[in-house]
mmCIF file with all atom_site columns, C-alpha atoms in Angstrom:
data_model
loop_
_atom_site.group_PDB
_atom_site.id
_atom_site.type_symbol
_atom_site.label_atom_id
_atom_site.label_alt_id
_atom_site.label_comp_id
_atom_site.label_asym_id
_atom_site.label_entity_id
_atom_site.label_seq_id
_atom_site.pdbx_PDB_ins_code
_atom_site.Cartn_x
_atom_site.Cartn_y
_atom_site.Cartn_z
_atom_site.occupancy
_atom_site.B_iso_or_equiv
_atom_site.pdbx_formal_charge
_atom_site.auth_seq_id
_atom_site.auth_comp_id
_atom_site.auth_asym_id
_atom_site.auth_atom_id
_atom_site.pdbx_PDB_model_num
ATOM 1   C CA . UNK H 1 1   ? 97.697  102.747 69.062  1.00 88.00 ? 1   UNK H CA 1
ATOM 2   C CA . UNK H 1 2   ? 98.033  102.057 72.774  1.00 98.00 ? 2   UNK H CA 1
ATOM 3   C CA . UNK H 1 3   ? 95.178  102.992 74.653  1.00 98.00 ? 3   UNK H CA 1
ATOM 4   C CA . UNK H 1 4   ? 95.176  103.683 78.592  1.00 98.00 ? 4   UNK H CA 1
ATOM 5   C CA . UNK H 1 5   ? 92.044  103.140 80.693  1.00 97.00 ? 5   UNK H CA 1
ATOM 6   C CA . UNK H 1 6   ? 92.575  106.025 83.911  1.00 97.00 ? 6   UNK H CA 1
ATOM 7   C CA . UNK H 1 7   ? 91.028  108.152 86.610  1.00 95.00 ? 7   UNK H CA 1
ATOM 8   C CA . UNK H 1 8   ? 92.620  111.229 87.434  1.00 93.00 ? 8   UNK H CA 1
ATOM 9   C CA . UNK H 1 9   ? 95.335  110.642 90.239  1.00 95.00 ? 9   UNK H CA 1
ATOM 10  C CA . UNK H 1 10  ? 94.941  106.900 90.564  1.00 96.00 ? 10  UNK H CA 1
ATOM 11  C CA . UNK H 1 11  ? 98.051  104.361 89.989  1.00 97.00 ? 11  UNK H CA 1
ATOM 12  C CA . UNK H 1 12  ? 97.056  104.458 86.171  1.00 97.00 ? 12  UNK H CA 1
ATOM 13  C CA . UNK H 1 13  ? 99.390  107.828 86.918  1.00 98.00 ? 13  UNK H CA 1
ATOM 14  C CA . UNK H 1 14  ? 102.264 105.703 85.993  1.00 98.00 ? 14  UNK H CA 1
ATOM 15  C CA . UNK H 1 15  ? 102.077 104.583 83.015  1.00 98.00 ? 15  UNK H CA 1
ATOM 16  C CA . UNK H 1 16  ? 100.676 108.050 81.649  1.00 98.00 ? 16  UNK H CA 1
ATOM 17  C CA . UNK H 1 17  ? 103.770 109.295 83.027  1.00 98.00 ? 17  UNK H CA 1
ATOM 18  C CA . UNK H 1 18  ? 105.504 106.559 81.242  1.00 99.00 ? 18  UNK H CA 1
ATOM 19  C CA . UNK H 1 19  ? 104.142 107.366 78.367  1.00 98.00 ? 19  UNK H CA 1
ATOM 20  C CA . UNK H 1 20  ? 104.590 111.036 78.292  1.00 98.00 ? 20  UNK H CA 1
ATOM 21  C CA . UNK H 1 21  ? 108.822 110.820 79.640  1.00 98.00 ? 21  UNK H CA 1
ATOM 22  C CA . UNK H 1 22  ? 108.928 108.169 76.457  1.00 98.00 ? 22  UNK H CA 1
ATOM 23  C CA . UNK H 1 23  ? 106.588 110.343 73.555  1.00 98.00 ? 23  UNK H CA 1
ATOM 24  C CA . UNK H 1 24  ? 104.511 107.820 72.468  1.00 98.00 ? 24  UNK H CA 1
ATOM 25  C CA . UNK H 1 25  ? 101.484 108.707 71.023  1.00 98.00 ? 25  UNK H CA 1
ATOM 26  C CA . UNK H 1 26  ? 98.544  106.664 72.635  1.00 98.00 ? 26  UNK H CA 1
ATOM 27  C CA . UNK H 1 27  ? 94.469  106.781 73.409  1.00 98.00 ? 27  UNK H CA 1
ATOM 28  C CA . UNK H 1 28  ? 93.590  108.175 77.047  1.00 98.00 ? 28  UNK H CA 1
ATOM 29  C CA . UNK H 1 29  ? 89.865  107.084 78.109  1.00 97.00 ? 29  UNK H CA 1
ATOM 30  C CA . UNK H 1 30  ? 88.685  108.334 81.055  1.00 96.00 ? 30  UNK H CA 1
ATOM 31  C CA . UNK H 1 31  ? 86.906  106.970 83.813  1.00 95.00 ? 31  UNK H CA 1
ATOM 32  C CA . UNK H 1 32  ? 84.894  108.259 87.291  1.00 91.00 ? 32  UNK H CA 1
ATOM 33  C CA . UNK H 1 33  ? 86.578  106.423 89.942  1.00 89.00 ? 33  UNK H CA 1
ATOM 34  C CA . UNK H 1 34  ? 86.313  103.485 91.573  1.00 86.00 ? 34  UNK H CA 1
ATOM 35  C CA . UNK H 1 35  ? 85.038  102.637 87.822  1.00 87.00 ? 35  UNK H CA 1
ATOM 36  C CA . UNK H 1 36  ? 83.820  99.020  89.332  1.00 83.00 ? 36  UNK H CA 1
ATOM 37  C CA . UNK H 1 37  ? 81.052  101.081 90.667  1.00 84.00 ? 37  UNK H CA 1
ATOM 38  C CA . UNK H 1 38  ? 80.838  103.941 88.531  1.00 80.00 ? 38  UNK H CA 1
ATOM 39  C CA . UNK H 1 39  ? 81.595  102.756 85.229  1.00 85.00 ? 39  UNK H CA 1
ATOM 40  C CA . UNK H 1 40  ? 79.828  99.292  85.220  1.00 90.00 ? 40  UNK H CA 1
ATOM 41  C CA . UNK H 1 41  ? 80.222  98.628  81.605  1.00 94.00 ? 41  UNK H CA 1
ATOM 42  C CA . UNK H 1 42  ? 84.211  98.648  82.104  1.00 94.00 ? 42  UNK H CA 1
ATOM 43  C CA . UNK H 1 43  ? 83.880  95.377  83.477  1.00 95.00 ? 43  UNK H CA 1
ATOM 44  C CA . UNK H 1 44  ? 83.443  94.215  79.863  1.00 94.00 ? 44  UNK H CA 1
ATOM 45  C CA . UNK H 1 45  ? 87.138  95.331  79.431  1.00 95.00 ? 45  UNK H CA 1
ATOM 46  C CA . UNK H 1 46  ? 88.625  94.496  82.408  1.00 95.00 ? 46  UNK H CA 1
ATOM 47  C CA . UNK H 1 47  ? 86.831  92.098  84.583  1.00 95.00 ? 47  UNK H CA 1
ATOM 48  C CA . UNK H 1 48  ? 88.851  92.746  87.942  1.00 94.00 ? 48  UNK H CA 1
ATOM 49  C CA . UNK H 1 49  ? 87.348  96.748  87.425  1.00 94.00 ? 49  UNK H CA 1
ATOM 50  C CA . UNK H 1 50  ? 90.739  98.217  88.384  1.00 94.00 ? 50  UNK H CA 1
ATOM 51  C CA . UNK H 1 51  ? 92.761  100.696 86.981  1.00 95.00 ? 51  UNK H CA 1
ATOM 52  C CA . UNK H 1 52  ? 94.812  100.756 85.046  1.00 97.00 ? 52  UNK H CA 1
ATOM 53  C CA . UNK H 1 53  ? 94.359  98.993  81.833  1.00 98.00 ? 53  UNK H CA 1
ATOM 54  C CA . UNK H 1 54  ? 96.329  98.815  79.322  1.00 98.00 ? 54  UNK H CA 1
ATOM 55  C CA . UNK H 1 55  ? 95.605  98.049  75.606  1.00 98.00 ? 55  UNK H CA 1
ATOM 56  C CA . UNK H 1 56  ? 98.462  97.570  73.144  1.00 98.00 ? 56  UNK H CA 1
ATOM 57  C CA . UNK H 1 57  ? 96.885  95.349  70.786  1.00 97.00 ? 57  UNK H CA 1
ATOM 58  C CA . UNK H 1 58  ? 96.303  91.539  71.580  1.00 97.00 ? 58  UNK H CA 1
ATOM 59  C CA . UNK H 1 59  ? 98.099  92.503  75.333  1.00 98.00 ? 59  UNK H CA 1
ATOM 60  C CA . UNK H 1 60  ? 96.226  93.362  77.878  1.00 98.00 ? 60  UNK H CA 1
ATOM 61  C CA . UNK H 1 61  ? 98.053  94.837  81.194  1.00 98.00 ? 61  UNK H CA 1
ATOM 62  C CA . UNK H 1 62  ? 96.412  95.741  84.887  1.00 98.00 ? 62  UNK H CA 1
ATOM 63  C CA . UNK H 1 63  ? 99.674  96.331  87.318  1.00 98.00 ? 63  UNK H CA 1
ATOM 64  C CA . UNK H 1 64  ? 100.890 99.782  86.681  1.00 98.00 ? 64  UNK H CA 1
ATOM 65  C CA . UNK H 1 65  ? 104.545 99.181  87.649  1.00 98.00 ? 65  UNK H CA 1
ATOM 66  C CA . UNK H 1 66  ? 104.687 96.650  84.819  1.00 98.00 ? 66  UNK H CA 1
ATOM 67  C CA . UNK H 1 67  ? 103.415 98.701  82.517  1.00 98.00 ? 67  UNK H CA 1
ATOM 68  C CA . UNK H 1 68  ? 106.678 101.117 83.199  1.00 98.00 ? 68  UNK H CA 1
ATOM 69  C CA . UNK H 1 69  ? 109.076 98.234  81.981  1.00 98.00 ? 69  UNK H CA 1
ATOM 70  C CA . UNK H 1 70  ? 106.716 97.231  79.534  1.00 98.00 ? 70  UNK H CA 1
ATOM 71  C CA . UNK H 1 71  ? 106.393 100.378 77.782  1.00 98.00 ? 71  UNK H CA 1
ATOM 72  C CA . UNK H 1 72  ? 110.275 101.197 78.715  1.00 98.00 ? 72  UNK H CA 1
ATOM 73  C CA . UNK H 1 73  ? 111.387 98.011  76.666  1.00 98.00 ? 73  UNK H CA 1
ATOM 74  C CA . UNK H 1 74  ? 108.505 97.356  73.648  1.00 98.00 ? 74  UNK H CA 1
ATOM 75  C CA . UNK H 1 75  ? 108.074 100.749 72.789  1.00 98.00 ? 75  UNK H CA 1
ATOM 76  C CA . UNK H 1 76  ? 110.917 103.227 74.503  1.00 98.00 ? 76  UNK H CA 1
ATOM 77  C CA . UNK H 1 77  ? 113.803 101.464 73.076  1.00 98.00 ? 77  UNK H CA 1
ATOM 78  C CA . UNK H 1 78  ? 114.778 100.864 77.024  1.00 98.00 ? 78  UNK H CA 1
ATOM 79  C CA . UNK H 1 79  ? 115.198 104.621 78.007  1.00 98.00 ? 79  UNK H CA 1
ATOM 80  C CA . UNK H 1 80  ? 113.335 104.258 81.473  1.00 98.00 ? 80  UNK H CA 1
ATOM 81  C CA . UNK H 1 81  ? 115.076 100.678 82.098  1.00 98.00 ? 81  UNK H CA 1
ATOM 82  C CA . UNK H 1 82  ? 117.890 99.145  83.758  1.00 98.00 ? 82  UNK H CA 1
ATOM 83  C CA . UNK H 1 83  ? 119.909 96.385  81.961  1.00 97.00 ? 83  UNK H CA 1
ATOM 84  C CA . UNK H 1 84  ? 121.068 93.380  83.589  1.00 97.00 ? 84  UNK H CA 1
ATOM 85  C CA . UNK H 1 85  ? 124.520 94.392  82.869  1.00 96.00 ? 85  UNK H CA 1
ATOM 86  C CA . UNK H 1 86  ? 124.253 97.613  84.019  1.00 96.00 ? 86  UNK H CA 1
ATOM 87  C CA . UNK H 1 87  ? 124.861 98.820  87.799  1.00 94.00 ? 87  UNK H CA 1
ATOM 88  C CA . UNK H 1 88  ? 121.836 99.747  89.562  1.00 96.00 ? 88  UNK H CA 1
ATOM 89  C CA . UNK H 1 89  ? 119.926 96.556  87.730  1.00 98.00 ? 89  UNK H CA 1
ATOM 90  C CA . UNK H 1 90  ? 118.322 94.909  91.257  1.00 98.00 ? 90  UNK H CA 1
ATOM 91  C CA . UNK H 1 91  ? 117.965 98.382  92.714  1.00 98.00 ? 91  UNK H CA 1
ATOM 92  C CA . UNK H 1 92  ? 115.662 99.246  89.462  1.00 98.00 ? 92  UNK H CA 1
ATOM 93  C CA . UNK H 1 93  ? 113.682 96.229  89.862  1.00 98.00 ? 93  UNK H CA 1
ATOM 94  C CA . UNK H 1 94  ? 113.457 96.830  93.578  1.00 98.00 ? 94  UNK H CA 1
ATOM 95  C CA . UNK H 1 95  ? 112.598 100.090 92.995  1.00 98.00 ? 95  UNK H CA 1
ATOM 96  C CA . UNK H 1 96  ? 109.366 99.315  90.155  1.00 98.00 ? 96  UNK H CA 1
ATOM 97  C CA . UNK H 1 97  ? 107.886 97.232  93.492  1.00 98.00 ? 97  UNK H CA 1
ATOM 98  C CA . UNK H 1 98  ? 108.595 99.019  96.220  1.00 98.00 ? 98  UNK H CA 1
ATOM 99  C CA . UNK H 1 99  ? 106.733 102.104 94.767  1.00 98.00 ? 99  UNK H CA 1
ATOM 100 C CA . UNK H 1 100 ? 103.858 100.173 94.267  1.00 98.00 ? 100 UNK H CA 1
ATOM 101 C CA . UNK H 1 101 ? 103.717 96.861  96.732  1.00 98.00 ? 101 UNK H CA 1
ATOM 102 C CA . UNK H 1 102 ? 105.763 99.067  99.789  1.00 98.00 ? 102 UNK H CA 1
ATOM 103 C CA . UNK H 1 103 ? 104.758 102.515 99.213  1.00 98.00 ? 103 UNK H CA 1
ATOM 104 C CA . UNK H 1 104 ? 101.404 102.644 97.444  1.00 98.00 ? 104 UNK H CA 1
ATOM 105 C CA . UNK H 1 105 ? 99.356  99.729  99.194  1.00 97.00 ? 105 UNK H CA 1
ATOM 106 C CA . UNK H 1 106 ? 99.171  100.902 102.581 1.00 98.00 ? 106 UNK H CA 1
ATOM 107 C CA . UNK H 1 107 ? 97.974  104.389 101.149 1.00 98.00 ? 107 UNK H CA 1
ATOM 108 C CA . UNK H 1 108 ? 94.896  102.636 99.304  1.00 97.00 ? 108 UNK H CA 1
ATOM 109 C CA . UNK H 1 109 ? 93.705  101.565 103.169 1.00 97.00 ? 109 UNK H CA 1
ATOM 110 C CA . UNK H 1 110 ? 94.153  105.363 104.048 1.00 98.00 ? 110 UNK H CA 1
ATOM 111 C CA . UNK H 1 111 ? 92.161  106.541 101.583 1.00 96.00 ? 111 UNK H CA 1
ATOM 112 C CA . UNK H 1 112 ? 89.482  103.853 101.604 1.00 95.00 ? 112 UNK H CA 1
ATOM 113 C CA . UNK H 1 113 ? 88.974  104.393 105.752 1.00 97.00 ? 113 UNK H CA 1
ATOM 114 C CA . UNK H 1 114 ? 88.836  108.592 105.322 1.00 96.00 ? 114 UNK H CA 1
ATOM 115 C CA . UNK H 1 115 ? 87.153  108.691 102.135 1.00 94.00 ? 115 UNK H CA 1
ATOM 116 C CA . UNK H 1 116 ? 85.758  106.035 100.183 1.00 92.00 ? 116 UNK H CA 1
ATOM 117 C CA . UNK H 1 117 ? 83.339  104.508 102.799 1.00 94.00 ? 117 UNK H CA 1
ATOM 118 C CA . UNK H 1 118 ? 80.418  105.753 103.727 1.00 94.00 ? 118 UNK H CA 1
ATOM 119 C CA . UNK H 1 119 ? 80.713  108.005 106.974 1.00 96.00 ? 119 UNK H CA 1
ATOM 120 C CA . UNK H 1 120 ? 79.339  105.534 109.529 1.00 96.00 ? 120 UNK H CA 1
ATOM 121 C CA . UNK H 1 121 ? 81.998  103.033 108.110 1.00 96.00 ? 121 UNK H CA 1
ATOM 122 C CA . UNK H 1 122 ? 85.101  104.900 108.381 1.00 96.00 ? 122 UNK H CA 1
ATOM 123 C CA . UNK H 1 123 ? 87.559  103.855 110.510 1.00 97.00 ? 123 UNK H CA 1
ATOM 124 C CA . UNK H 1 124 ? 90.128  106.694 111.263 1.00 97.00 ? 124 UNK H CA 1
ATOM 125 C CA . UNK H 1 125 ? 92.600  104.558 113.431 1.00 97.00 ? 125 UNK H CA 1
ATOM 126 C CA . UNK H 1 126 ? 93.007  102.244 110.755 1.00 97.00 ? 126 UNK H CA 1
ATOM 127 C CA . UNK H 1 127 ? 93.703  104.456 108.564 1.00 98.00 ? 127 UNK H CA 1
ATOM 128 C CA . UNK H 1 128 ? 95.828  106.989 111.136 1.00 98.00 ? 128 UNK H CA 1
ATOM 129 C CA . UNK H 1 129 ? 97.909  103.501 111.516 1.00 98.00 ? 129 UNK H CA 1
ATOM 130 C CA . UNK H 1 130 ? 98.270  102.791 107.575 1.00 98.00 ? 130 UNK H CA 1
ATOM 131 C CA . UNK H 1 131 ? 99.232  106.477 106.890 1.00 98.00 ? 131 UNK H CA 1
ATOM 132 C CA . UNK H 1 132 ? 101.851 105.738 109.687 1.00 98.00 ? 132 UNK H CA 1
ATOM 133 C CA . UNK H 1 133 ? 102.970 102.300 108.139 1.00 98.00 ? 133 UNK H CA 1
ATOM 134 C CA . UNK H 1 134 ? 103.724 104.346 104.698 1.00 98.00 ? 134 UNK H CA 1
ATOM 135 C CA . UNK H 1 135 ? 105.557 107.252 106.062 1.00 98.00 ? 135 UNK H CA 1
ATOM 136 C CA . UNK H 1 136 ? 107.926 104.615 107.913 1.00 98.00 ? 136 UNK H CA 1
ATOM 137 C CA . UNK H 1 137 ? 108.610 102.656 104.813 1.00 98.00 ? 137 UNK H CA 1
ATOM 138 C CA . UNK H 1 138 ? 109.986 105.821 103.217 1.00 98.00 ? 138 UNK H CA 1
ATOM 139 C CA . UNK H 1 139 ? 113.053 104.868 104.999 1.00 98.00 ? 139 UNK H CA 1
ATOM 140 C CA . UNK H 1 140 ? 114.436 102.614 102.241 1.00 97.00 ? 140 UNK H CA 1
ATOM 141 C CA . UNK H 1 141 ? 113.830 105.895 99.998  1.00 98.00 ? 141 UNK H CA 1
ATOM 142 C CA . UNK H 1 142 ? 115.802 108.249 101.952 1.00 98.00 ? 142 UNK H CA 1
ATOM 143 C CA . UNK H 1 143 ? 118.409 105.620 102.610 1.00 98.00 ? 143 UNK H CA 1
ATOM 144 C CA . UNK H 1 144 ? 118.426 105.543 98.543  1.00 97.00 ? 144 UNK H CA 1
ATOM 145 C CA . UNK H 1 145 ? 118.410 109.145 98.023  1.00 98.00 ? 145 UNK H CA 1
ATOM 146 C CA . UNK H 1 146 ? 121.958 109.354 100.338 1.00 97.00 ? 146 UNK H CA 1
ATOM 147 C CA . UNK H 1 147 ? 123.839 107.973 97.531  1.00 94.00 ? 147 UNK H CA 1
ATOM 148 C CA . UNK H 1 148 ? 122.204 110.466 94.423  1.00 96.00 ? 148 UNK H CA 1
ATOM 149 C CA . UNK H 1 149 ? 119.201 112.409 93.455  1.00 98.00 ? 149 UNK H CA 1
ATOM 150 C CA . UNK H 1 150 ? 117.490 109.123 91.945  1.00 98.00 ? 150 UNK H CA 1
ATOM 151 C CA . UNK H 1 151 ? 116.498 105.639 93.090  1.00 98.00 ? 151 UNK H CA 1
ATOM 152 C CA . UNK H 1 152 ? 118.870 103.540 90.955  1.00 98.00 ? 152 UNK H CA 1
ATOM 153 C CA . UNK H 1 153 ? 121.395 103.561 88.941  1.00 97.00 ? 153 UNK H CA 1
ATOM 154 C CA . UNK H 1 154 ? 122.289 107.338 89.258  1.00 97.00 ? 154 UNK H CA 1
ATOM 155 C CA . UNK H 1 155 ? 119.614 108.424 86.522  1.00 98.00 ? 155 UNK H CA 1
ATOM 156 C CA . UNK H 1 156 ? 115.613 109.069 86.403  1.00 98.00 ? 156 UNK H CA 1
ATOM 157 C CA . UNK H 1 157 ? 114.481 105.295 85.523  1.00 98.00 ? 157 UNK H CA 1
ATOM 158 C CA . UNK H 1 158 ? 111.122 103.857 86.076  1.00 98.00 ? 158 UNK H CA 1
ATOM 159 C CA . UNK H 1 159 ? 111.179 103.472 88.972  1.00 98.00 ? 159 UNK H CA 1
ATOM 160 C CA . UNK H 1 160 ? 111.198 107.282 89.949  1.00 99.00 ? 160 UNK H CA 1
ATOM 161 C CA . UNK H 1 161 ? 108.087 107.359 88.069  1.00 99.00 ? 161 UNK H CA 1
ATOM 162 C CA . UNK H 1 162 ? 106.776 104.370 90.302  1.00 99.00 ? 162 UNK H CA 1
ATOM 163 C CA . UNK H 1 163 ? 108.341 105.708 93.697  1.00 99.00 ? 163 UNK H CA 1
ATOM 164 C CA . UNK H 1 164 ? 106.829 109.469 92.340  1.00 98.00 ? 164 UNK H CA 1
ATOM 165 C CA . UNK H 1 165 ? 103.373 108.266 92.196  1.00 98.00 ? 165 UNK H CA 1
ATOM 166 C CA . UNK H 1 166 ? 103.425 106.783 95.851  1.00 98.00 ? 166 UNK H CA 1
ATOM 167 C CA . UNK H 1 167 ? 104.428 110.233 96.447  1.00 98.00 ? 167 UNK H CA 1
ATOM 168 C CA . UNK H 1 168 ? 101.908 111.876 94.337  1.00 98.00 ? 168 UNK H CA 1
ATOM 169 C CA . UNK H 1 169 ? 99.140  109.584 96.408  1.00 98.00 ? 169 UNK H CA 1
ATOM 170 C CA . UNK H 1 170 ? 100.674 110.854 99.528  1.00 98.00 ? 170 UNK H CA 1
ATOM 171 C CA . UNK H 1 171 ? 100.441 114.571 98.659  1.00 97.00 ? 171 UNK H CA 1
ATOM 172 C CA . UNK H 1 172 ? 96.259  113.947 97.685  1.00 95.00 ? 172 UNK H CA 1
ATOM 173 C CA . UNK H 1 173 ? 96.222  112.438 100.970 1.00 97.00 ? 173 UNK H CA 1
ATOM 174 C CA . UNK H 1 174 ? 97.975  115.161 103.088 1.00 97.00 ? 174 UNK H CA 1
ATOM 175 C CA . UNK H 1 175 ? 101.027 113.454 104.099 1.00 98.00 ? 175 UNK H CA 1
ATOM 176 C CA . UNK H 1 176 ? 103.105 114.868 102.289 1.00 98.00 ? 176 UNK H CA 1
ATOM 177 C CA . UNK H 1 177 ? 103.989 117.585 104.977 1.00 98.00 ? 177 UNK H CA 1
ATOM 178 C CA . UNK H 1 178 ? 105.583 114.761 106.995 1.00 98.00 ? 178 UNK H CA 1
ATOM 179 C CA . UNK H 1 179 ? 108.367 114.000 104.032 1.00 98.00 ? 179 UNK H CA 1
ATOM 180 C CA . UNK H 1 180 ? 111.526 114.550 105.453 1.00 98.00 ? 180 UNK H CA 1
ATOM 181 C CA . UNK H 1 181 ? 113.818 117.217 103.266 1.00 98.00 ? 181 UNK H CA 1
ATOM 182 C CA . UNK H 1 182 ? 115.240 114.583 101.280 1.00 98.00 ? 182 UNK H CA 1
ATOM 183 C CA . UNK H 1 183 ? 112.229 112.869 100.206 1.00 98.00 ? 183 UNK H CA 1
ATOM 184 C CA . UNK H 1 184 ? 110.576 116.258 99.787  1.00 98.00 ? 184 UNK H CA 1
ATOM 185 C CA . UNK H 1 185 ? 113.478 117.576 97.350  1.00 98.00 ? 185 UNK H CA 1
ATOM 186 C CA . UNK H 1 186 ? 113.140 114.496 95.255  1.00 98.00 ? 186 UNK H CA 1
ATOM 187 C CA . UNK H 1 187 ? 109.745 114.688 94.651  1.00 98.00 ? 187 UNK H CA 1
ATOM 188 C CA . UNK H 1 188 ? 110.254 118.162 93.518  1.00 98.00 ? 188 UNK H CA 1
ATOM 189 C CA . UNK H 1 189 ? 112.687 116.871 91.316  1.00 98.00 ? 189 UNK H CA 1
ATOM 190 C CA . UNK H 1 190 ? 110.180 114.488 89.756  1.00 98.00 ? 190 UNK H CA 1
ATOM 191 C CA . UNK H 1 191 ? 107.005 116.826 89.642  1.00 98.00 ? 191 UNK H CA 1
ATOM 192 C CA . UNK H 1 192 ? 109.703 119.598 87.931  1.00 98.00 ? 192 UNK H CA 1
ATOM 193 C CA . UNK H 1 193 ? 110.135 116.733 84.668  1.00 98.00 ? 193 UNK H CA 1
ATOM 194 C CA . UNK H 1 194 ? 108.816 117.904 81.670  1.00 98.00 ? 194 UNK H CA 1
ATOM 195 C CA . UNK H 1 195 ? 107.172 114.336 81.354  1.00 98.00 ? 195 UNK H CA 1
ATOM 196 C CA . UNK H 1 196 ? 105.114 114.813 84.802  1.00 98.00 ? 196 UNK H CA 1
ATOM 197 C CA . UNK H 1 197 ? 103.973 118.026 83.464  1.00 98.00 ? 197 UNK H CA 1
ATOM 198 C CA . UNK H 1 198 ? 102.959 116.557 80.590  1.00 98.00 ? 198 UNK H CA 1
ATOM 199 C CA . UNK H 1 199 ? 101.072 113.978 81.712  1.00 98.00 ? 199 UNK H CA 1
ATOM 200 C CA . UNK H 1 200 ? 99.316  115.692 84.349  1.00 97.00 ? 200 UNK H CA 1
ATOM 201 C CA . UNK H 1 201 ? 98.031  118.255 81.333  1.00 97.00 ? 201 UNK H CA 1
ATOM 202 C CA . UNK H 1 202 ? 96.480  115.405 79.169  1.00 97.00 ? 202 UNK H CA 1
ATOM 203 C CA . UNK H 1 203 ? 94.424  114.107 82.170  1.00 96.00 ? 203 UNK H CA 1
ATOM 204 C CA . UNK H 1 204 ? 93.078  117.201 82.889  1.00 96.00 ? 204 UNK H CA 1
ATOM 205 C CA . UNK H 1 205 ? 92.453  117.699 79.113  1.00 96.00 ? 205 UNK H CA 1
ATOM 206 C CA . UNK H 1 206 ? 91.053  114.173 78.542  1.00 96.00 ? 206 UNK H CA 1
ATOM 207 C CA . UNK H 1 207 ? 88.413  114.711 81.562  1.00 94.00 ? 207 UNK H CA 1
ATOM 208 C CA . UNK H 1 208 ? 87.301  118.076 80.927  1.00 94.00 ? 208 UNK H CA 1
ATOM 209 C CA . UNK H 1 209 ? 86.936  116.857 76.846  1.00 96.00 ? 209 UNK H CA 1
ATOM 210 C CA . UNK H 1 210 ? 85.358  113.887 78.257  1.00 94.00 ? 210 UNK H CA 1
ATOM 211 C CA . UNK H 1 211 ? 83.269  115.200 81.020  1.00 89.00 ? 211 UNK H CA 1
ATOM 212 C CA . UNK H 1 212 ? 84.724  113.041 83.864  1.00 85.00 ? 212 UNK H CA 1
ATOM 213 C CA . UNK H 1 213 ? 86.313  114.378 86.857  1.00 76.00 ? 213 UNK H CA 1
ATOM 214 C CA . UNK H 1 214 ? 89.621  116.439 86.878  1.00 76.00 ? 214 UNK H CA 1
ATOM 215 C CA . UNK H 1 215 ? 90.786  114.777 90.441  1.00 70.00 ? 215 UNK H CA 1
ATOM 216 C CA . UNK H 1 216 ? 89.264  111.507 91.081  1.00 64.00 ? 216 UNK H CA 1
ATOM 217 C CA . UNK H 1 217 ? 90.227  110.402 94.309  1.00 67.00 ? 217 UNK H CA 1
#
């Protein structure tokens, strides 16, 4: 059974959206974010005390845009992948990191300088100038999106669900109304999937049946 450590809304999104678009059955534990704070005794199963974490026996897995092609090629028979023979293949593996590494990193400065400190230690032009690093890196999105309605390879892949989450963060964050049509329309697109509806059902079921919080960050 594969078993994913998550908060509500945090990048462990991605692989429950993974897992949902691919119908594998798995273990969802829920945890009060940060959990390196909250949840102390998750240190025991992942020292670092990020999320994700994912358990599929002897591996062990903490970047959440691995755990896409991971899941995509040990478990999904390759449905959410790319081949290297196939056209698209470097624009799929582009597109895994640049959700995460492009898109999703300066977001996690936003939200730590308007939310997570402490009042007296926020720091709203730092995180004014993040928010405005993010929305100009969506560039290489809508530069994407001119050729189809998905990152690569003219089909949902991965690395929608990795791009989707970046979008996802931005939305929690309010930035959202600063997508440009295109970006906005895609995102639709994704949030429409029967697989992001899914997913965003069992995390609200898991916290409620585990008494953690429905929206974490």
């Amino acid at each position: 059974m594969l078993t994913l450590f998550h908060c509500a809304d945090a990048r462990s999104f991605r692989p429950l959206w993974a897992l949902e678009e691919l119908g594998l059955p798995y273990e969802l534990k829920m945890l009060p974010f940060p959990p390196r704070m909250l949840a102390r005794e998750y240190l025991e199963e992942n020292p670092l005390g990020t999320i994700p974490l994912l358990v599929d026996g002897e591996t062990r897995m903490t970047e959440s845009a691995a755990m896409i092609e991971y899941l995509s090629r040990r478990h999904g028979g390759g449905r959410l992948s790319v081949g290297p023979g196939e056209p698209g293949f470097g624009a799929y593996l582009n597109g895994l990191v640049y959700g995460e590494a492009t898109l999703t990193f300066p977001q996690t400065l936003v939200l730590r300088y308007s939310r997570l400190e402490p009042p007296a230690r926020r720091l709203p032009q730092v995180a004014e100038a993040y928010a405005r690093w993010f929305l100009a890196r969506l560039k290489g999105l809508e530069a994407a999106l001119e050729t189809g309605d998905y990152y690569a390879a003219g089909r949902f892949t991965g690395a929608d669900v990795s791009i989707g989450y970046a979008l996802l963060l931005a939305r929690t964050l309010g930035l959202d109304p600063e997508f440009s049509p295109a970006v906005s329309a895609y995102f639709d697109r994704l949030s429409a999937r029967p697989g992001y509806q899914a997913a965003r059902r069992a995390q609200r079921a898991a916290a409620e049946a585990q008494g953690m919080p429905t929206a974490s960050i």
